[in-house]
Short mmCIF file of C-alpha atoms and ligand atoms in Angstrom, two decimals:
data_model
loop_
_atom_site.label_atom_id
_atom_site.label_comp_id
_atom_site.label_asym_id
_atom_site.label_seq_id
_atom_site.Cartn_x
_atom_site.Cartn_y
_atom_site.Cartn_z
CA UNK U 74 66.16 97.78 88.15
CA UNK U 75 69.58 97.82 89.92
CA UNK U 76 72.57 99.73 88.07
CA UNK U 77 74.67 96.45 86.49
CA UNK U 78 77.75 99.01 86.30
CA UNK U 79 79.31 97.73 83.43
CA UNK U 80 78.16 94.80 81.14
CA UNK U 81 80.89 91.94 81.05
CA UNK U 82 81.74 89.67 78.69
CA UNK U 83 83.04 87.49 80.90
CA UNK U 84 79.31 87.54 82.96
CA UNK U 85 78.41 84.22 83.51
CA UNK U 86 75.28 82.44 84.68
CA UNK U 87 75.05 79.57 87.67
CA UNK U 88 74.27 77.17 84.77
CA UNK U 89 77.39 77.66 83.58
CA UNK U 90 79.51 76.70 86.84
CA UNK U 91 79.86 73.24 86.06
CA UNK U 92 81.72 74.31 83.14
CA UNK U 93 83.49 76.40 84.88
CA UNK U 94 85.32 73.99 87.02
CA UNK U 95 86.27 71.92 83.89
CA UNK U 96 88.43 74.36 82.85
CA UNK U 97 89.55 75.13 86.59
CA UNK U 98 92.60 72.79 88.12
CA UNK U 99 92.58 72.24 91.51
CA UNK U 100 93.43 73.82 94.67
CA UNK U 101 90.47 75.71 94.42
CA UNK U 102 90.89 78.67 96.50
CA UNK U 103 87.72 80.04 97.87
CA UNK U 104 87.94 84.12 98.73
CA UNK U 105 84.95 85.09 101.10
CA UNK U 106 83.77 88.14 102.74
CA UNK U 107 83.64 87.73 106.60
CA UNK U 108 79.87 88.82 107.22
CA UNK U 109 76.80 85.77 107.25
CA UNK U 110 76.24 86.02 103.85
CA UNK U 111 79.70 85.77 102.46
CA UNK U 112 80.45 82.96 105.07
CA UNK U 113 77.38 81.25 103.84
CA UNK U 114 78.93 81.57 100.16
CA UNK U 115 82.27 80.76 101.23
CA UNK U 116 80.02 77.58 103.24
CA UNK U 117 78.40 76.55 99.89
CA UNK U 118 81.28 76.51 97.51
CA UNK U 119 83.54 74.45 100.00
CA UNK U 120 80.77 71.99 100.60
CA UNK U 121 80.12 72.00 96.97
CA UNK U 122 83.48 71.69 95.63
CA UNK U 123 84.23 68.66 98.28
CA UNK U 124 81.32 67.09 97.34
CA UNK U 125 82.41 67.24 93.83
CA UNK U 126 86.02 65.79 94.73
CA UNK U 127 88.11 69.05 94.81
CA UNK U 128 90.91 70.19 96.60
CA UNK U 129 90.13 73.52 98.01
CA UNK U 130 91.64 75.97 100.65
CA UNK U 131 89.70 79.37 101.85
CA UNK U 132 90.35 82.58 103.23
CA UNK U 133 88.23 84.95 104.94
CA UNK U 134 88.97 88.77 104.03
CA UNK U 135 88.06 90.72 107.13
CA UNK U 136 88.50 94.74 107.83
CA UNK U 137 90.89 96.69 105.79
CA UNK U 138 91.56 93.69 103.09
CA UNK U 139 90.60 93.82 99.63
CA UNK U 140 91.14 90.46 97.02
CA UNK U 141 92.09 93.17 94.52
CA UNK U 142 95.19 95.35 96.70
CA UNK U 143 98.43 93.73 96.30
CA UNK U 144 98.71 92.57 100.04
CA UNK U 145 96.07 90.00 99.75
CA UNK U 146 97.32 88.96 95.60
CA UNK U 147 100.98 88.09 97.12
CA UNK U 148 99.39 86.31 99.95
CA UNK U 149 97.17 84.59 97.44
CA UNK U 150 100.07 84.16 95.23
CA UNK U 151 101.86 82.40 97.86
CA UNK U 152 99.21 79.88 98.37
CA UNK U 153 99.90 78.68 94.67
CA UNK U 154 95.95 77.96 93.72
CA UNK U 155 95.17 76.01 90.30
CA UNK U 156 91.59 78.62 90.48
CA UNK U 157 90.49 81.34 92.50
CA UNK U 158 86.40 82.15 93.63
CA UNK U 159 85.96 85.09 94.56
CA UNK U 160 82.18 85.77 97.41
CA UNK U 161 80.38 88.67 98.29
CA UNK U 162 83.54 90.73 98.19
CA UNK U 163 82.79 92.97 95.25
CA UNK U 164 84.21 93.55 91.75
CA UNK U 165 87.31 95.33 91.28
CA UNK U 166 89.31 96.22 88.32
CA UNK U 167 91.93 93.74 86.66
CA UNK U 168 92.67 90.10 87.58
CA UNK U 169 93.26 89.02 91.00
CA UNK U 170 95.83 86.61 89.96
CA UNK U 171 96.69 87.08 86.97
CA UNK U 172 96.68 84.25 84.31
CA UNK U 173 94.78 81.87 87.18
CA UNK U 174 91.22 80.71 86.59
CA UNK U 175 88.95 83.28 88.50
CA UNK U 176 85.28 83.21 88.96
CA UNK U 177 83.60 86.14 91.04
CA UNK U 178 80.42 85.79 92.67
CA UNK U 179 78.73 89.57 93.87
CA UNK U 180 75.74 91.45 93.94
CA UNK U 181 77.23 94.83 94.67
CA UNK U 182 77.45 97.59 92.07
CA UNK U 183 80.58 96.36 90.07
CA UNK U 184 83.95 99.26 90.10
CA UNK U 185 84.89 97.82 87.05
CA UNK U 186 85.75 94.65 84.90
CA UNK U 187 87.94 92.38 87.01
CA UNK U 188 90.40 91.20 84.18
CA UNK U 189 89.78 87.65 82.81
CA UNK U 190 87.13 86.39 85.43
CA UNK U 191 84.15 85.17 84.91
CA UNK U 192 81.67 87.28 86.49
CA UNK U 193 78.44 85.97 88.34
CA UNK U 194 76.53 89.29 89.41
CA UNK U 195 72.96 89.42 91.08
CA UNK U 196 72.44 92.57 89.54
CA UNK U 197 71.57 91.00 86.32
CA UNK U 198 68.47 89.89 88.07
CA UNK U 199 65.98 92.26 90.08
CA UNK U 200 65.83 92.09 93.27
CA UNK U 201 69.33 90.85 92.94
CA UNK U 202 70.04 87.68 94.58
CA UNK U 203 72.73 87.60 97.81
CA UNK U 204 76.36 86.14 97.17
CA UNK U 205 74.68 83.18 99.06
CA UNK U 206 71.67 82.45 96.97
CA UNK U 207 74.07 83.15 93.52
CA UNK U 208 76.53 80.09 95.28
CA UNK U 209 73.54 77.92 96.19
CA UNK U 210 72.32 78.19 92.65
CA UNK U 211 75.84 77.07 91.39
CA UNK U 212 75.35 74.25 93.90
CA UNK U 213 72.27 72.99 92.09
CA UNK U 214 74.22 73.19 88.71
CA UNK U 215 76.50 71.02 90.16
CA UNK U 216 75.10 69.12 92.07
CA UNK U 217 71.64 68.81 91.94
CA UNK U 218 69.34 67.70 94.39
CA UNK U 219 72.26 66.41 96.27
CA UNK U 220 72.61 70.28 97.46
CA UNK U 221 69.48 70.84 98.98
CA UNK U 222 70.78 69.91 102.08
CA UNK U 223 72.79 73.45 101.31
CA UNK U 224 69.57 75.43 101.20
CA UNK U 225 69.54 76.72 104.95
CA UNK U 226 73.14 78.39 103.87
CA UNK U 227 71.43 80.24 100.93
CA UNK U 228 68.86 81.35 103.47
CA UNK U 229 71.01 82.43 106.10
CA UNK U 230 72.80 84.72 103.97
CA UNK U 231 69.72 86.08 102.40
CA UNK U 232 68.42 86.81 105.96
CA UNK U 233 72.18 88.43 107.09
CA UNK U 234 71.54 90.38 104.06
CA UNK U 235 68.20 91.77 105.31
CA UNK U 236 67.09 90.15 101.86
CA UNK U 237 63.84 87.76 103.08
CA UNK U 238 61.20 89.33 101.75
CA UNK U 239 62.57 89.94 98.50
CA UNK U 240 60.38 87.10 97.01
CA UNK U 241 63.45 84.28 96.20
CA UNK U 242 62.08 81.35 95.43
CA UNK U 243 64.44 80.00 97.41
CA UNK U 244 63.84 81.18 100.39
CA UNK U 245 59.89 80.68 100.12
CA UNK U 246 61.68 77.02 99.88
CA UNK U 247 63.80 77.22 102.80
CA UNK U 248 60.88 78.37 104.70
CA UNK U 249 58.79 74.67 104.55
CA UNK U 250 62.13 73.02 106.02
CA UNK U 251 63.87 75.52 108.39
CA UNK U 252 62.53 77.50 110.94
CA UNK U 253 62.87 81.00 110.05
CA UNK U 254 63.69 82.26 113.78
CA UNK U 255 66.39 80.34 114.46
CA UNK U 256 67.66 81.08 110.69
CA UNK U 257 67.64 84.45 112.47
CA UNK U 258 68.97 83.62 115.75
CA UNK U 259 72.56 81.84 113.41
CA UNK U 260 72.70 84.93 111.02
CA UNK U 261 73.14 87.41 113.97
CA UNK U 262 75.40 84.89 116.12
CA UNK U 263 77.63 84.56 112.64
CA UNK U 264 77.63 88.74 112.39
CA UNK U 265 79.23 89.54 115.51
CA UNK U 266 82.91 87.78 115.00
CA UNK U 267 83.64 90.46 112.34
CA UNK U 268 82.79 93.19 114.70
CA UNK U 269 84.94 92.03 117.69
CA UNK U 270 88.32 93.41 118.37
CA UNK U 271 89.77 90.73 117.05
CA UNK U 272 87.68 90.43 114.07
CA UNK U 273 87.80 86.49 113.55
CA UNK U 274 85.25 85.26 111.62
CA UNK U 275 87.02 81.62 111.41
CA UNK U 276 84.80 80.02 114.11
CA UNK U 277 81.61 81.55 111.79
CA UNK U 278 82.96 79.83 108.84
CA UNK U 279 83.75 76.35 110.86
CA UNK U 280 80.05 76.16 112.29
CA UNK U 281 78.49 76.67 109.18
CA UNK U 282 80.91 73.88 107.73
CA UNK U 283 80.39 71.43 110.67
CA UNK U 284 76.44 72.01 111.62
CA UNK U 285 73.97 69.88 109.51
CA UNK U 286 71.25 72.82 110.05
CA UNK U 287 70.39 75.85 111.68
CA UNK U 288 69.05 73.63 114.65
CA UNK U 289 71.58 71.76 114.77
CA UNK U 290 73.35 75.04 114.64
CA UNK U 291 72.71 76.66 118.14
CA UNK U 292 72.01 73.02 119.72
CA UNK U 293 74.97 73.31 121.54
CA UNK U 294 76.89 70.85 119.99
CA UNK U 295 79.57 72.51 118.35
CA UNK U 296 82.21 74.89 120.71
CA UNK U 297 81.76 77.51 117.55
CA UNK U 298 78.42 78.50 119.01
CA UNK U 299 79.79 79.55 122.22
CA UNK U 300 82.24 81.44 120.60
CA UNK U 301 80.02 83.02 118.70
CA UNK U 302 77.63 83.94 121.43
CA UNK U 303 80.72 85.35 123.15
CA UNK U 304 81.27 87.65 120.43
CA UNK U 305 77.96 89.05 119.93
CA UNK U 306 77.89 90.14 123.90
CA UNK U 307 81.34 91.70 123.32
CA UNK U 308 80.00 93.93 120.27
CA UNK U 309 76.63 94.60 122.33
CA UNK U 310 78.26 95.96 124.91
CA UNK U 311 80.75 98.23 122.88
CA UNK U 312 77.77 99.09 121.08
CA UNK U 313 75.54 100.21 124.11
CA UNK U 314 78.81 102.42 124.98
CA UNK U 315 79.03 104.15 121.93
CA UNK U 316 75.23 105.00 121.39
CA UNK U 317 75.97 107.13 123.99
CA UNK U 318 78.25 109.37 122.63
CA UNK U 319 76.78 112.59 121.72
CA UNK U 320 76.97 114.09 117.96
CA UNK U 321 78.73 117.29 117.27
CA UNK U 322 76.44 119.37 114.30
CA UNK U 323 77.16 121.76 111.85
CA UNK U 324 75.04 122.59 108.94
CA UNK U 325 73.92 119.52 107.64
CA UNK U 326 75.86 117.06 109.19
CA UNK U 327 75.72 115.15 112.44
CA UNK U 328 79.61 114.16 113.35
CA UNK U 329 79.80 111.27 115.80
CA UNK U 330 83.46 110.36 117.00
CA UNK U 331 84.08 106.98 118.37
CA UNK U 332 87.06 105.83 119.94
CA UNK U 333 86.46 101.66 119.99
CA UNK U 334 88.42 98.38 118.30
CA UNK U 335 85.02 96.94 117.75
CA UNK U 336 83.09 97.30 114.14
CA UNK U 337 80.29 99.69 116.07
CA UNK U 338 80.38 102.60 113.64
CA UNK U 339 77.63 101.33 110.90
CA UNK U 340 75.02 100.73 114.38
CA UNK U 341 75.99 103.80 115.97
CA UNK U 342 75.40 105.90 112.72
CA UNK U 343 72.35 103.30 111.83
CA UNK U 344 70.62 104.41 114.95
CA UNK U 345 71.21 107.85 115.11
CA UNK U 346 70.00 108.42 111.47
CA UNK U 347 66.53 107.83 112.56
CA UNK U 348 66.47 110.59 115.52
CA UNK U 349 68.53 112.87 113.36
CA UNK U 350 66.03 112.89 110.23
CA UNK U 351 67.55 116.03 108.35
CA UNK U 352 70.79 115.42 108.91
CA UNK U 353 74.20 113.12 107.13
CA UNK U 354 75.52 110.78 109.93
CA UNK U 355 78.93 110.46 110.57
CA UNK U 356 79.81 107.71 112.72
CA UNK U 357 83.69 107.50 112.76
CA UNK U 358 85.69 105.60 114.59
CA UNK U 359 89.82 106.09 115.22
CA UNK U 360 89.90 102.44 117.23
CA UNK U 361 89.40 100.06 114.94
CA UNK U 362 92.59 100.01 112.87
CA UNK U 363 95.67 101.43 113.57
CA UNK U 364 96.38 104.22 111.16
CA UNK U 365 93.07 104.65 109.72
CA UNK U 366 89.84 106.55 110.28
CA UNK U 367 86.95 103.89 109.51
CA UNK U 368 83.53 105.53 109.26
CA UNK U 369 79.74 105.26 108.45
CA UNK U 370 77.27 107.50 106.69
CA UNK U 371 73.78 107.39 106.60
CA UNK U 372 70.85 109.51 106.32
CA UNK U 373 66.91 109.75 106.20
CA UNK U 374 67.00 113.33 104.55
CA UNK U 375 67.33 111.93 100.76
CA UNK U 376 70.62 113.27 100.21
CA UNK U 377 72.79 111.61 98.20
CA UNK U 378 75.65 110.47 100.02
CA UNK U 379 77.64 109.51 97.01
CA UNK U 380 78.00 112.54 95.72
CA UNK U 381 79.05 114.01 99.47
CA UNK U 382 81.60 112.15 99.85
CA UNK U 383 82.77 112.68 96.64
CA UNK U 384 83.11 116.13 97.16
CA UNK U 385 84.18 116.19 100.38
CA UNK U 386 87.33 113.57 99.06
CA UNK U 387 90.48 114.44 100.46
CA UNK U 388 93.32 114.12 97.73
CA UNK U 389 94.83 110.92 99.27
CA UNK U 390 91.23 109.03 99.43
CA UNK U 391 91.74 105.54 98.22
CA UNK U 392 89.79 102.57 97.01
CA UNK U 393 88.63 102.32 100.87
CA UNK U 394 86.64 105.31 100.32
CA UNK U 395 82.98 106.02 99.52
CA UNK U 396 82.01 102.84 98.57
CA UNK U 397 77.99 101.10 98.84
CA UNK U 398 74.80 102.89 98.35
CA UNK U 399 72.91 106.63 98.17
CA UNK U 400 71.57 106.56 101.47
CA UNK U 401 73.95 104.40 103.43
CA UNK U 402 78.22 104.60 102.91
CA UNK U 403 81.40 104.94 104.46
CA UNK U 404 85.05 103.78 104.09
CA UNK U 405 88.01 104.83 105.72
CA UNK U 406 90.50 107.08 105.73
CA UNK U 407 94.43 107.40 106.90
CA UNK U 408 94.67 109.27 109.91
CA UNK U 409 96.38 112.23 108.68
CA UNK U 410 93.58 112.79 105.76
CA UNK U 411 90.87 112.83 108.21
CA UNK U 412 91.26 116.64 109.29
CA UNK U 413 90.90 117.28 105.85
CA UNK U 414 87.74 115.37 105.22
CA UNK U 415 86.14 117.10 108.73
CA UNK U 416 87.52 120.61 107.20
CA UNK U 417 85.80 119.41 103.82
CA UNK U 418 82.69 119.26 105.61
CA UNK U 419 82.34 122.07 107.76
CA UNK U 420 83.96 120.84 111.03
CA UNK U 421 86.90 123.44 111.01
CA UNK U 422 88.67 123.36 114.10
CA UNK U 423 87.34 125.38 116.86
CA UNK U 424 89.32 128.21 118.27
CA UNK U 425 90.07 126.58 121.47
CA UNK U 426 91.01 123.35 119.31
CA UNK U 427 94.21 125.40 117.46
CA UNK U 428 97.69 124.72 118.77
MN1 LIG I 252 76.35 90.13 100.50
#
């Protein structure tokens, strides 16, 4: 059984979504993560709550953001919404607006109760459903069989999530009407916006609004796709660059330093972690926001990675640090904390690195 972090009061099942939006005065403004399954929430809902006559806006929170810092709640603020959904961005402590309708849809380990919202968490079910299934089941609350033309959404995120064998009945569903490789093909074409330079994940979003299916999808027909395919060939290639820089060890940990606006750190430590069995890798990456240190850990040793980067915290270490699971983290640090990470964990700097 998954950790459910903290039990809420406020947890609420799909069942309960119609009621939800009773209570919940329109513009409905949809908050979704920028990988496929939080674009194939942030797909659902909108169809959904159009189909159900509301007025609704979105946003797509991409590297850096975070619906709970106070950058995002002014820009939210700004935006004036009668109820805020929050998808597949986690669940962090205290409202998000406060005194504003708020429903949060997650399945990752909760950091604590997010004020007033409701909460809808897969991790009251094992295996806990994706943000994508949770929003397709709130689709059938609502709208019954008039959302199963939603279903390949639910699936794609499911798949993005690396979540299809995981026994959903839902996706043993999507299976008699989709084909499952091209299902594929759309949840790696959605993927690569967020790891472009740019980051953009808009065109994602507006292809999974505008496409009837996943055929329909990559037929062509829609200029997203191109886009899309564009953006996958830039992250391959600034991927196929960085697997080729070489790791720096000491002790127990591999160190690899990347220098590259693109989202390649998770890969690059993804793919060393297998040829570097005993060790914690440390893909980090100084290009991909100004000011910050973004990096990835992983490992195939069993050690929990938690608890290393807990004690290797520098004192500044924010919310952006040492988040996800044992065996696969990262976060990101400001660029003057990250000698004091390395230092934390064994890289002091060589001789011939001192001024
Ligand atoms: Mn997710």
């Amino acid at each position: 059984m998954a950790d459910p972090g903290p039990t809420f009061e406020n947890a609420m099942p799909a069942e309960d979504f119609p009621a939800f939006l009773d209570a919940a005065p329109d513009p409905v403004l949809v908050l979704c993560h920028n990988d496929a399954d939080g674009l194939s929430a942030g797909a659902i809902l909108l169809h959904t709550l159009r189909r159900a006559g509301r007025t609704v806006r979105h946003r797509i929170l991409g590297r850096g953001e975070n619906a709970w810092d106070d950058a995002i709640r002014a820009e939210v603020q700004r935006q004036a919404p009668g109820t805020v959904v929050v998808a597949d961005l986690g669940t962090g402590v205290g409202d998000v607006l406060p005194g504003v309708p708020t429903l949060v849809i997650d399945h990752h380990v909760p950091r604590g109760v997010p004020g007033a919202a409701r909460v809808l968490s897969g991790l009251a079910e094992d295996p806990a459903p994706t943000t994508s299934l949770l929003a397709f089941r709130c689709a059938r609350a609502l709208l019954g069989a008039e959302a199963d033309d939603l279903l390949w959404l639910a699936a794609l995120g499911i798949i993005g999530d690396m979540a299809e064998k995981d026994g959903f009945p839902e996706m043993a569903e999507a299976r008699t009407s989709y084909p499952v490789t091209k299902l594929r093909t759309l949840a790696a074409l959605v993927n690569a916006p967020r790891r472009t330079a740019s980051g953009d994940a808009e065109p994602a979003l507006r292809l999974l609004l505008a496409a009837s299916d996943p055929k329909d999808a990559l037929s062509g027909d829609h200029p997203e796709t191109a886009r899309l395919e564009a953006a996958k060939a830039e992250s391959s290639a600034a991927f196929e660059s960085a697997r080729r820089v070489a790791p720096t060890i000491r002790g127990d940990v591999a160190l690899i330093a990347l220098d590259a606006p693109q989202q390649v750190h998770p890969l690059v430590a993804q793919a060393w972690r297998g040829r570097l069995k005993d060790k914690i890798v440390i893909a980090a990456n100084s290009g991909y926001r100004p000011g910050w240190v973004h990096f990835a850990a992983r490992t195939a040793s069993g050690a929990d990675l938690m608890g290393f980067l807990k004690d290797a915290a520098p004192p500044g270490a924010g919310k952006a640090y040492g988040g996800g699971h044992a065996q696969a983290t990262g976060g990101a640090l400001r660029t003057a904390e990250w000698p004091v990470f390395l230092k934390n964990i064994g890289f002091e700097p060589a001789a011939s690195e001192k001024a």
